[in-house]
Coordinates of C-alpha atoms and ligand atoms in Angstrom, one line a residue:
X1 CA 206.1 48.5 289.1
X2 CA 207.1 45.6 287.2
X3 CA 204.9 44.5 284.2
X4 CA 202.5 41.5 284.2
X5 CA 200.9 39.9 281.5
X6 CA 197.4 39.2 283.3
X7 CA 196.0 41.8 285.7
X8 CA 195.3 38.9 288.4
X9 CA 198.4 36.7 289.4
X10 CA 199.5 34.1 291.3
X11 CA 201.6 35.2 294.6
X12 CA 204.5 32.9 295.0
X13 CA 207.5 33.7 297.2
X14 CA 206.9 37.3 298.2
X15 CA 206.5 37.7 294.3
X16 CA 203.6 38.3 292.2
X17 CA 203.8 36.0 289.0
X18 CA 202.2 35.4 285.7
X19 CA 200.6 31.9 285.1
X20 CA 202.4 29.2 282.7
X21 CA 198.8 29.3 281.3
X22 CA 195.1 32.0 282.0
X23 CA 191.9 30.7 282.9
X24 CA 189.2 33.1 282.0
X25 CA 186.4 34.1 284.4
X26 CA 182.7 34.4 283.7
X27 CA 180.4 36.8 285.6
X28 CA 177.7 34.7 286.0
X29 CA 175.0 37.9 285.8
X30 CA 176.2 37.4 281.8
X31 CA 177.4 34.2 281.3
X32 CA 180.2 36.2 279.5
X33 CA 184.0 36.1 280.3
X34 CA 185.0 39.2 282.0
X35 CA 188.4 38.9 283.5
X36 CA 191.2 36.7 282.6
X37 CA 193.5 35.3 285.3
X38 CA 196.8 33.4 286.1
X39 CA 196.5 29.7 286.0
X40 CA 199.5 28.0 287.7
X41 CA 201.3 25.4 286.9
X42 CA 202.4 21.8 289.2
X43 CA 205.8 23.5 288.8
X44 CA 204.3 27.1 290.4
X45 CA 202.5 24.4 292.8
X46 CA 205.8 23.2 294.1
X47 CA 207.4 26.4 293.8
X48 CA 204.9 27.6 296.1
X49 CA 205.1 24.9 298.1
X50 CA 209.4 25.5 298.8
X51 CA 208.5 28.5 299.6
X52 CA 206.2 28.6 302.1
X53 CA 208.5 25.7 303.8
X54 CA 211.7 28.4 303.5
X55 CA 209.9 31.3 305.0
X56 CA 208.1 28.5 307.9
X57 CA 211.1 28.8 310.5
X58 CA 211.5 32.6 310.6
X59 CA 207.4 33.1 310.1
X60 CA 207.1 30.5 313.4
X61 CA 210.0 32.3 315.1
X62 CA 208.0 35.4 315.0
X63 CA 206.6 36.4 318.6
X64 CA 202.8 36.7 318.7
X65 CA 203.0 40.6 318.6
X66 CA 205.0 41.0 315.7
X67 CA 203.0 38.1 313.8
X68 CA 200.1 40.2 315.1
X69 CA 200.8 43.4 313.5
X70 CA 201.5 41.8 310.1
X71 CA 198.1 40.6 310.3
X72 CA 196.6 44.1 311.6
X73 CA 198.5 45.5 308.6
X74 CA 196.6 43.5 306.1
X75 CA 193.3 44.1 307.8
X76 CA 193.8 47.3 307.3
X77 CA 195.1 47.3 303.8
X78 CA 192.0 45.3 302.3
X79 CA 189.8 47.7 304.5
X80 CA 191.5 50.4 302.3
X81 CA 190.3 48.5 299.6
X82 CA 186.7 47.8 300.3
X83 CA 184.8 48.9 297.5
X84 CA 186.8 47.1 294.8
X85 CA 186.9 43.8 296.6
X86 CA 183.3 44.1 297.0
X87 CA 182.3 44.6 293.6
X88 CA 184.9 42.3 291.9
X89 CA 183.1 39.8 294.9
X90 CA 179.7 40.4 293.0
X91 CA 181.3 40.5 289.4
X92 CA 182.5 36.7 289.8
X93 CA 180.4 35.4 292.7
X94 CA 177.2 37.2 291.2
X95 CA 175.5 38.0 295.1
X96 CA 174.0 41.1 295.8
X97 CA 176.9 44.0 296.5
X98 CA 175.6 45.0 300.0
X99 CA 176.0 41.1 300.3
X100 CA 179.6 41.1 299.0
X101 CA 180.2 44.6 301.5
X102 CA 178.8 42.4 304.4
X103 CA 181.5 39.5 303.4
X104 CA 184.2 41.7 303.1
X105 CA 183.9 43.1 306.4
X106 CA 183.4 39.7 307.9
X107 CA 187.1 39.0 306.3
X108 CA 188.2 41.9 307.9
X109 CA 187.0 40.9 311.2
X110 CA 188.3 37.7 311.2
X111 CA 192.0 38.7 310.4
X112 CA 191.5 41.5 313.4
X113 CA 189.9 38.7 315.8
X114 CA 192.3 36.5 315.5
X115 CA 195.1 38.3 315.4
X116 CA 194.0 39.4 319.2
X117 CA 194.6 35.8 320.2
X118 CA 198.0 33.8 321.6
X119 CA 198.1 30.5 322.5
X120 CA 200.8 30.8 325.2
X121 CA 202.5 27.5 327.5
X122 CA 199.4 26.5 329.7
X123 CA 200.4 24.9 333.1
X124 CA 197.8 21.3 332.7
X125 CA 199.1 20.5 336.5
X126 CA 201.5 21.8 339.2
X127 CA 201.9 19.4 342.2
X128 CA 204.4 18.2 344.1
X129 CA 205.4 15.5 341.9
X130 CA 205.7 18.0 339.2
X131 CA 204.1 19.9 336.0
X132 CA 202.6 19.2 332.8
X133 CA 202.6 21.7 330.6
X134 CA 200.8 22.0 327.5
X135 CA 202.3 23.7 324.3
X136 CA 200.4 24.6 320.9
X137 CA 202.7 24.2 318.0
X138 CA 202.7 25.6 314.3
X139 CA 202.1 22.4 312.2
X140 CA 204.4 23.8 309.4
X141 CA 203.0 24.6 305.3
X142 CA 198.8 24.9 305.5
X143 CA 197.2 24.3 302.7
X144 CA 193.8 26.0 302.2
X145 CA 191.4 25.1 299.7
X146 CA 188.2 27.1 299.1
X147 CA 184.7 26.8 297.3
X148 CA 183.1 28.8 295.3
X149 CA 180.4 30.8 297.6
X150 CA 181.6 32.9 300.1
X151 CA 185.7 33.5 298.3
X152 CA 186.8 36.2 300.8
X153 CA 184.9 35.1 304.2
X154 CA 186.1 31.3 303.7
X155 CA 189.5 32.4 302.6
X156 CA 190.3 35.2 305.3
X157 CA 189.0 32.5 308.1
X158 CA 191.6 30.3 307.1
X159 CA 194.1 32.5 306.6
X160 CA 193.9 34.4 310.0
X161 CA 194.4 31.3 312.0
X162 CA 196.4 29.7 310.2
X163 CA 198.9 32.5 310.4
X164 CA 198.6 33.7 313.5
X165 CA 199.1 30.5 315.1
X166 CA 202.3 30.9 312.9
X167 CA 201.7 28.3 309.8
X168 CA 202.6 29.6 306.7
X169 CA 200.3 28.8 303.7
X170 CA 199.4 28.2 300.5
X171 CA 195.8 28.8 299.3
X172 CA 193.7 27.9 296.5
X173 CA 190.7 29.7 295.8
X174 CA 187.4 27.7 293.5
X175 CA 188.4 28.2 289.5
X176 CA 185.3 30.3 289.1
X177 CA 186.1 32.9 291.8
X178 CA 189.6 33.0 291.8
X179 CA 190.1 36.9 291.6
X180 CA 189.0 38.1 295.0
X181 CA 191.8 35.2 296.1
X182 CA 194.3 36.8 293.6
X183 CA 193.8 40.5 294.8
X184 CA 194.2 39.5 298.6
X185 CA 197.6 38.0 297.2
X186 CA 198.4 41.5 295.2
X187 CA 198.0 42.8 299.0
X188 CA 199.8 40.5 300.9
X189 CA 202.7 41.0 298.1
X190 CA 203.2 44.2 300.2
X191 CA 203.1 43.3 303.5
X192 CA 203.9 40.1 304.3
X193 CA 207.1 38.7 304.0
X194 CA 207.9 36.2 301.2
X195 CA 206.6 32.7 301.0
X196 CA 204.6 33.6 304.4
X197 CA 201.3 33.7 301.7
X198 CA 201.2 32.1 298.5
X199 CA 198.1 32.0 296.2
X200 CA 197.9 29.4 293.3
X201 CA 195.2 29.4 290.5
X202 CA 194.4 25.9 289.6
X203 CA 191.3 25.2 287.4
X204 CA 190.7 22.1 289.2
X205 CA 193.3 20.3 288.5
X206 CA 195.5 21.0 291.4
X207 CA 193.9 20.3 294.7
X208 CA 194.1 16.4 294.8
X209 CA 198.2 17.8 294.5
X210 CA 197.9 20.1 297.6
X211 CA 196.1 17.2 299.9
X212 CA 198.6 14.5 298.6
X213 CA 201.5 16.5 299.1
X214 CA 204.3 15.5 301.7
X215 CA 205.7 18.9 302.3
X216 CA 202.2 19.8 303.4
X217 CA 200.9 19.4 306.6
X218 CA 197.5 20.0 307.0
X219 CA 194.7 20.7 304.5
X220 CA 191.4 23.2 305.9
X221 CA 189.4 22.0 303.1
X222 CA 185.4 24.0 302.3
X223 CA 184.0 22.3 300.0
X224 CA 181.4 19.7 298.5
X225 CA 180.7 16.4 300.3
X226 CA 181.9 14.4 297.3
X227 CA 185.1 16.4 297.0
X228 CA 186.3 16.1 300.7
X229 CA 186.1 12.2 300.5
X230 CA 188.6 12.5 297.4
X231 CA 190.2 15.0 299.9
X232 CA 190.3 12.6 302.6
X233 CA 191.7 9.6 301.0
X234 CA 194.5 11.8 298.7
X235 CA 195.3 12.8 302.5
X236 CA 196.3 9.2 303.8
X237 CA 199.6 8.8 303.0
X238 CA 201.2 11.8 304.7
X239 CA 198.6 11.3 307.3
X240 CA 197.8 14.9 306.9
X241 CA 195.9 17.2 309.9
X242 CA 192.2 17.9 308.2
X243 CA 189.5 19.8 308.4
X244 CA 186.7 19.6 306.1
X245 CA 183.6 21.5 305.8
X246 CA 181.2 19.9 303.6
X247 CA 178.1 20.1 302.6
X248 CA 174.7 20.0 304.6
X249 CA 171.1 19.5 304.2
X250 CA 170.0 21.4 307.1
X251 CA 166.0 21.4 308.4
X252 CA 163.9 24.8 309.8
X253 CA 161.6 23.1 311.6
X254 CA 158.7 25.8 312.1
X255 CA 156.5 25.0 315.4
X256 CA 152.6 25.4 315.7
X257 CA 153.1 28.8 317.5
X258 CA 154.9 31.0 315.3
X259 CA 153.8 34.1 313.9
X260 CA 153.4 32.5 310.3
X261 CA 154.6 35.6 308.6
X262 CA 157.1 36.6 310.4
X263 CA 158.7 33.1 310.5
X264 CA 157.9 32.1 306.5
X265 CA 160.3 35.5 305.7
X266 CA 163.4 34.7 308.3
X267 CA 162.8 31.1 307.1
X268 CA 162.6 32.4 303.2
X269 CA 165.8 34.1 303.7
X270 CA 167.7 30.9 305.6
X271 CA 166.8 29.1 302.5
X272 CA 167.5 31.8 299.7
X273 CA 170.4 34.3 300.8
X274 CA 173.2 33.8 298.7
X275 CA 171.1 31.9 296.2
X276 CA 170.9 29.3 298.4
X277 CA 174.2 28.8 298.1
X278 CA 175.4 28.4 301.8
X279 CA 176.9 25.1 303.4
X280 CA 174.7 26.3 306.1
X281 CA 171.4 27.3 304.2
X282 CA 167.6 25.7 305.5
X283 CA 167.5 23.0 302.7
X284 CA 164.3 21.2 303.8
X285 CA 161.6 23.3 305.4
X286 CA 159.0 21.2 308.6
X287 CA 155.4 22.9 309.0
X288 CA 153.0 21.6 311.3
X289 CA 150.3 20.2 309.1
X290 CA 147.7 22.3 310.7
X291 CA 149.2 25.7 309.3
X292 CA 150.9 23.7 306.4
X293 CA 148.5 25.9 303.6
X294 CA 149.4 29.0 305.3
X295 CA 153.0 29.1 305.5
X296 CA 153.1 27.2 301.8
X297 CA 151.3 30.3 300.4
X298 CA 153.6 32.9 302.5
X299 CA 156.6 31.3 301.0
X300 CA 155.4 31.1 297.6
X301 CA 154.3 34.8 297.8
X302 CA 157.8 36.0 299.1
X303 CA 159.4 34.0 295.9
X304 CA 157.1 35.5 294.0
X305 CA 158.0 38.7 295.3
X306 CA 162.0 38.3 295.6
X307 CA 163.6 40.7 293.0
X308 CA 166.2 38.5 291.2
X309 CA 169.0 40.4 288.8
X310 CA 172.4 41.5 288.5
X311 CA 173.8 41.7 292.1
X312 CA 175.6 45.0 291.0
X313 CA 171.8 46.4 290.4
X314 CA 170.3 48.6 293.1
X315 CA 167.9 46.6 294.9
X316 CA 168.9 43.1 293.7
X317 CA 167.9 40.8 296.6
X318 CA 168.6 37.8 294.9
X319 CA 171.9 36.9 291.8
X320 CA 172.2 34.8 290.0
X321 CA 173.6 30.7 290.5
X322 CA 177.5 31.4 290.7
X323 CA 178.2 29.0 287.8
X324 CA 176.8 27.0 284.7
X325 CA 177.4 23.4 286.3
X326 CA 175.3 24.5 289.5
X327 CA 173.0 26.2 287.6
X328 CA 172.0 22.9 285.2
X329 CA 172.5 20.8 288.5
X330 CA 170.0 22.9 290.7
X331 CA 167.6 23.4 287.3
X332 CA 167.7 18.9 287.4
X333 CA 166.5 19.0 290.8
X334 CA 163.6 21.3 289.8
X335 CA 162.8 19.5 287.0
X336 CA 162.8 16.1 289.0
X337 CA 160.7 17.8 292.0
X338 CA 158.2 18.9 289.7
X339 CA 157.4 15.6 288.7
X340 CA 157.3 14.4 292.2
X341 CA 155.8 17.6 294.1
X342 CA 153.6 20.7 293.6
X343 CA 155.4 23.8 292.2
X344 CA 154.3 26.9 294.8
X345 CA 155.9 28.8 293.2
X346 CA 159.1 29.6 290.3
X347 CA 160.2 26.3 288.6
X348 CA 162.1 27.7 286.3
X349 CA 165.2 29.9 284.9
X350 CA 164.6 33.4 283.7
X351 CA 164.5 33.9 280.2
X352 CA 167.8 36.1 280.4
X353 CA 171.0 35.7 280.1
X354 CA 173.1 34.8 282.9
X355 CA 172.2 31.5 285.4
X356 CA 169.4 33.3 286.8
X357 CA 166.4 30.7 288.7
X358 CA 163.6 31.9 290.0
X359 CA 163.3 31.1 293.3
X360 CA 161.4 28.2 293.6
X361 CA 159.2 26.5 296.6
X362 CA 157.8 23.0 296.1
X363 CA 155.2 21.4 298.1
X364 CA 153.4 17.8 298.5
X365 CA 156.9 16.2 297.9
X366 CA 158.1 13.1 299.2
X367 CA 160.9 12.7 301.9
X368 CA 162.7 10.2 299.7
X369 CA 163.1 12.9 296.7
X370 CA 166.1 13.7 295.7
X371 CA 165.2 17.5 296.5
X372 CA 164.3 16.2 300.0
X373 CA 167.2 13.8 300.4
X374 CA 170.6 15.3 299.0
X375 CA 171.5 18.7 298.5
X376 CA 170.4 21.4 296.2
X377 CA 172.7 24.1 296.8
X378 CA 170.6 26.8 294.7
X379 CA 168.0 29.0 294.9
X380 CA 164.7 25.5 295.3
X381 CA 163.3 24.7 298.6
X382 CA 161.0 21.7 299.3
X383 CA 158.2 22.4 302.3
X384 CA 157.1 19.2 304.3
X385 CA 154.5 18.6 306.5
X386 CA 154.8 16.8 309.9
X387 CA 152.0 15.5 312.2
X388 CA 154.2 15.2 315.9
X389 CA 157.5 16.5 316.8
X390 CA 158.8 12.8 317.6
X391 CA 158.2 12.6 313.8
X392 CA 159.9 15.6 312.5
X393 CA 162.7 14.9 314.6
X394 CA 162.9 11.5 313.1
X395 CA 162.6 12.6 309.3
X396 CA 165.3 15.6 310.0
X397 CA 167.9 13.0 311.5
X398 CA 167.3 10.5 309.3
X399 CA 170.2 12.0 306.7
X400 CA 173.7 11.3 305.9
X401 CA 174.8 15.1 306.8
X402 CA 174.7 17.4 309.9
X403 CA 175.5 20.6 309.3
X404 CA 173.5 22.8 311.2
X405 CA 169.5 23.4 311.1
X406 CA 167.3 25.9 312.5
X407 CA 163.9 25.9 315.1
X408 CA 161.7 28.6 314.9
X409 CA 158.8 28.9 318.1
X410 CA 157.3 31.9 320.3
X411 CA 158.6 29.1 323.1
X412 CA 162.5 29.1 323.7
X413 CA 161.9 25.9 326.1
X414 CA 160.4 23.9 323.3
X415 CA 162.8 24.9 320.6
X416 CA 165.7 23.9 323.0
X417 CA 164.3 20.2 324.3
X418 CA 164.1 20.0 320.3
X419 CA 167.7 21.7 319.6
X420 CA 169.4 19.2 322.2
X421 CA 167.7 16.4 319.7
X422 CA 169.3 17.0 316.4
X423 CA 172.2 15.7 315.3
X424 CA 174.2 18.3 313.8
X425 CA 177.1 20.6 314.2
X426 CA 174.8 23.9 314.9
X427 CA 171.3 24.5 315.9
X428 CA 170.3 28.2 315.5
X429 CA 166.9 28.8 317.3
X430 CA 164.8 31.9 316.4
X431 CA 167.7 33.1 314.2
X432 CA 170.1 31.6 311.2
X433 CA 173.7 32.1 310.1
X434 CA 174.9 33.7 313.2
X435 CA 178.6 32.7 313.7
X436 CA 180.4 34.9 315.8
X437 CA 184.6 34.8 315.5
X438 CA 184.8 33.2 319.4
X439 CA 181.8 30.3 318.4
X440 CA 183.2 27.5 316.6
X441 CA 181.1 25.6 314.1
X442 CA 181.8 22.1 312.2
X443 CA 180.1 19.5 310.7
X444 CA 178.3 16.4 311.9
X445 CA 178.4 12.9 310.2
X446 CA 179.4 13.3 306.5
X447 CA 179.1 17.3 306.9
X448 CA 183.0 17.2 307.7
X449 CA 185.1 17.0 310.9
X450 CA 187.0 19.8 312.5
X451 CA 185.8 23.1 312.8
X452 CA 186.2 26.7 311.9
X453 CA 186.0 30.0 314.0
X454 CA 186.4 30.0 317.7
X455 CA 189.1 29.0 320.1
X456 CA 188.8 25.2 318.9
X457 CA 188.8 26.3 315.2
X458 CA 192.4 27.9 315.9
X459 CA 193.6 25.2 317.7
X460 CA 193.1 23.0 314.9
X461 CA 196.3 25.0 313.4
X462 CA 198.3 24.2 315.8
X463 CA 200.2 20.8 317.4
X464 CA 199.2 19.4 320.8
X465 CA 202.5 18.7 322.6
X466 CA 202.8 17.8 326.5
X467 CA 205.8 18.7 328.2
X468 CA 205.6 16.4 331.7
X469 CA 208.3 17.2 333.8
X470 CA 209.0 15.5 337.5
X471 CA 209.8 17.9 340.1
X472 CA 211.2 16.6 342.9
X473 CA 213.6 13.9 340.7
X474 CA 216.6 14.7 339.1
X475 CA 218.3 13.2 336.2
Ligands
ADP1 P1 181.8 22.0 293.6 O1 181.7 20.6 293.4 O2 180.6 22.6 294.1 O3 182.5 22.8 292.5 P2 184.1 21.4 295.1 O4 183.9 20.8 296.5 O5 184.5 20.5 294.0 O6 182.8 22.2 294.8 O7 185.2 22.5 295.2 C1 185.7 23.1 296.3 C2 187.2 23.3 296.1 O8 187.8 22.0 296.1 C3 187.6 24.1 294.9 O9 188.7 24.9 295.2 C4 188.1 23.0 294.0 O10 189.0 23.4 293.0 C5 188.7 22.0 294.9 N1 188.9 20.6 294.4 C6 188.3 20.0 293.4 N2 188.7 18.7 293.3 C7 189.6 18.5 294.3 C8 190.4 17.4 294.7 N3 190.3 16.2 294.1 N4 191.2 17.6 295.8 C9 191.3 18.7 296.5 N5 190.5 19.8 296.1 C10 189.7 19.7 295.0

């Protein structure tokens, strides 16, 4: 075993490295540094970059079984490795651990899902005048560039497809959960052969270089809004393949039927699970205005009763915010709602350490709020009233993203004629967050284009090419 400086390294040409510099990373259930890491270089950028291009031909030479088992192999090899990627997934992420187990298995899943699936020659047409043929290419070096809230399931959906479709890749996890990213590389380092994987450390300062790069061909970007426009125009010049899931502001809209308690925990949960942290999390909260009071109060009583600590603590339903610039960004838009809504319930940080909120429900707030309007990304959710469902359907569309968004009724028929009206990537009714490997999902408007997961989302590693060939003619 050869001796590293750091105990959490780059992997760069089949080879485990040490950074030219360390970035240090905080558990935010402290706010103390806990682990330092390697921090790459532009040099280890490009570095990585050569060698995922050397190892491209061979990689995309492979036949779909033998690319197959290599992905089988590291299923199995972070399976063998579940615990410790589960609690190093709390340690820097800060989400409960059975949270972290659920995400690890997910990974898992993912790599074994897709490494089931071939995208063989399809015949398009077969006449007399001839054939068209339809062939899916690998695009060449993928980069993949993750955020900060779910490391290993946004990483390992990336990866799978990308490789499987026979890409190789070079992926860069957020600075402030980088080790999860790093210990999938110390696996890989075993099994996969060299440059296939590469996994650079940045501390922000070297993604605008991945999207701009010419010896990159496409960029799967998860990420903030804000940071996939950067991503987007740094992407021009090469004219780069994208995908970019960004961020959302996505609606429950609860219906005059429900069950109110029932519906104000599922709905609780949409908005809280991973500290509301979750592209996909219910942002905005409709009630009818006729049981407005009632599910208000439910809500406010669940935050109240939500047990929020150290995510490696038995019974921990809610951690802490992952980092100090979300925490003071989410603890702004409480402060600003309070001044413009009614506080149901939390409003405010524990007095611990670590970037722990209370979880926080505000009422009587205006659509035009910033709490209403943009997105909170933490662990605050506004409830509205509405008086008809024209006008909830109105006020939920009327937004600049379109992520996904939720229904919730006793009558399926009525949440669908409402489903079929929003204008969003995903509409979950009766349920949230269920996103099965074969069901794509994307982003509407400025949410992001492309998509992840299903048959499309692996597609979108690969090259459409036609092969039209005349019969009955001959040259
Ligand atoms: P947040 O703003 O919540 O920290 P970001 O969307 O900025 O989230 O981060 C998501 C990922 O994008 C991270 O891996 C981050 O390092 C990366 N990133 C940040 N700036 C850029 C950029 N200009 N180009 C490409 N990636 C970037």
């Amino acid at each position: 075993m050869e001796k590293y400086n750091m105990p959490y390294h780059l992997l760069i040409d089949g080879k485990l490295v040490d950074g030219a510099s360390s970035l240090d990373v905080i558990n935010p259930a402290t706010g103390q540094v806990f682990e330092t890491c390697a921090r790459a270089s532009e040099k280890q950028l490009e570095e990585a970059v050569v060698a995922a291009k050397r190892a491209f031909p061979a990689w995309a030479a492979l036949s779909h079984p033998q690319r197959r088992t290599y992905l089988l192999k590291l299923a199995e090899a972070i399976e063998a490795r579940h615990s410790e990627f589960a609690t190093l997934l709390t340690r820097e992420q800060g989400k409960p651990l059975p949270h972290a187990a659920g995400e690890v298995s997910y990974a898992i899943g993912a790599l074994r899902h897709f490494a089931d699936i071939d995208l063989p020659v399809q015949t398009r047409r077969d006449t007399a005048d001839g054939r068209v043929l339809e062939q899916r290419t690998p695009l060449g070096v993928v980069g993949a560039i993750t955020p900060w809230n779910f490391p290993v399931a946004l990483l390992l959906i990336k990866i799978a497809p990308g490789l499987i479709t026979g890409n190789t890749m070079v992926v860069k996890p957020a600075p402030t959960t980088p080790l999860t990213t790093a210990l999938l590389g110390e696996i890989a380092c075993d099994i996969l052969p060299p440059g296939v994987l590469n996994v650079i450390i940045d501390a922000n300062d070297l993604g605008g270089k991945i999207t701009a790069h010419p010896d990159i061909a496409k960029v799967t970007f998860t990420g903030s809004s804000a940071t996939g426009k950067h991503v987007m125009a740094s992407a021009a010049d090469t004219v780069k393949r994208l995908t970019l899931e960004l961020g959302g502001n996505d609606a429950a809209i609860i219906l005059d039927d429900v069950d109110i308690k029932d519906v104000a925990h599922k709905v609780f949960t949409a908005g809280m699970l991973n500290s509301g942290q979750i592209c996909l999390a219910a942002k905005r909260i409709y009630a009818p205005r006729a049981i407005y009071d009632e599910i208000c109060d439910e809500l406010g009583q669940l935050a109240q009763q939500a047990v929020v600590n150290d995510g490696l603590l038995d019974g921990t339903e809610i951690g802490p915010v992952q980092n100090k610039q979300q925490y003071e960004k989410v603890l702004g838009f409480i402060k600003t709602a309070r001044e413009q809504g009614t506080v149901v319930a939390g409003g405010e940080a524990l007095p611990q350490d670590g970037y722990f909120i209370k979880p926080t429900i505000i009422r009587d707030i205006a659509d035009d709020a910033p709490l209403v309007r943009e997105e909170q990304f933490g662990p605050v959710i506004p409830v509205l009233a509405y008086d008809t469902i024209e006008d909830v359907i109105e006020r939920v569309n009327n937004s600049d993203f379109g992520l996904g968004g939720t229904i919730w009724t006793k009558n399926v028929d009525r949440g669908l004629d409402i489903a079929l009206r929003i204008q969003s990537g995903t509409v979950w009714v009766n349920k949230h967050l269920d996103i099965p490997y074969d069901t794509p999902y994307g982003g509407a408007k400025q949410s992001g284009f492309g998509c992840e997961s299903g048959i499309e989302g692996l597609k979108e590693f690969t090259q459409l090419k036609i092969i039209n060939i005349a019969t009955n003619a001959t040259a």
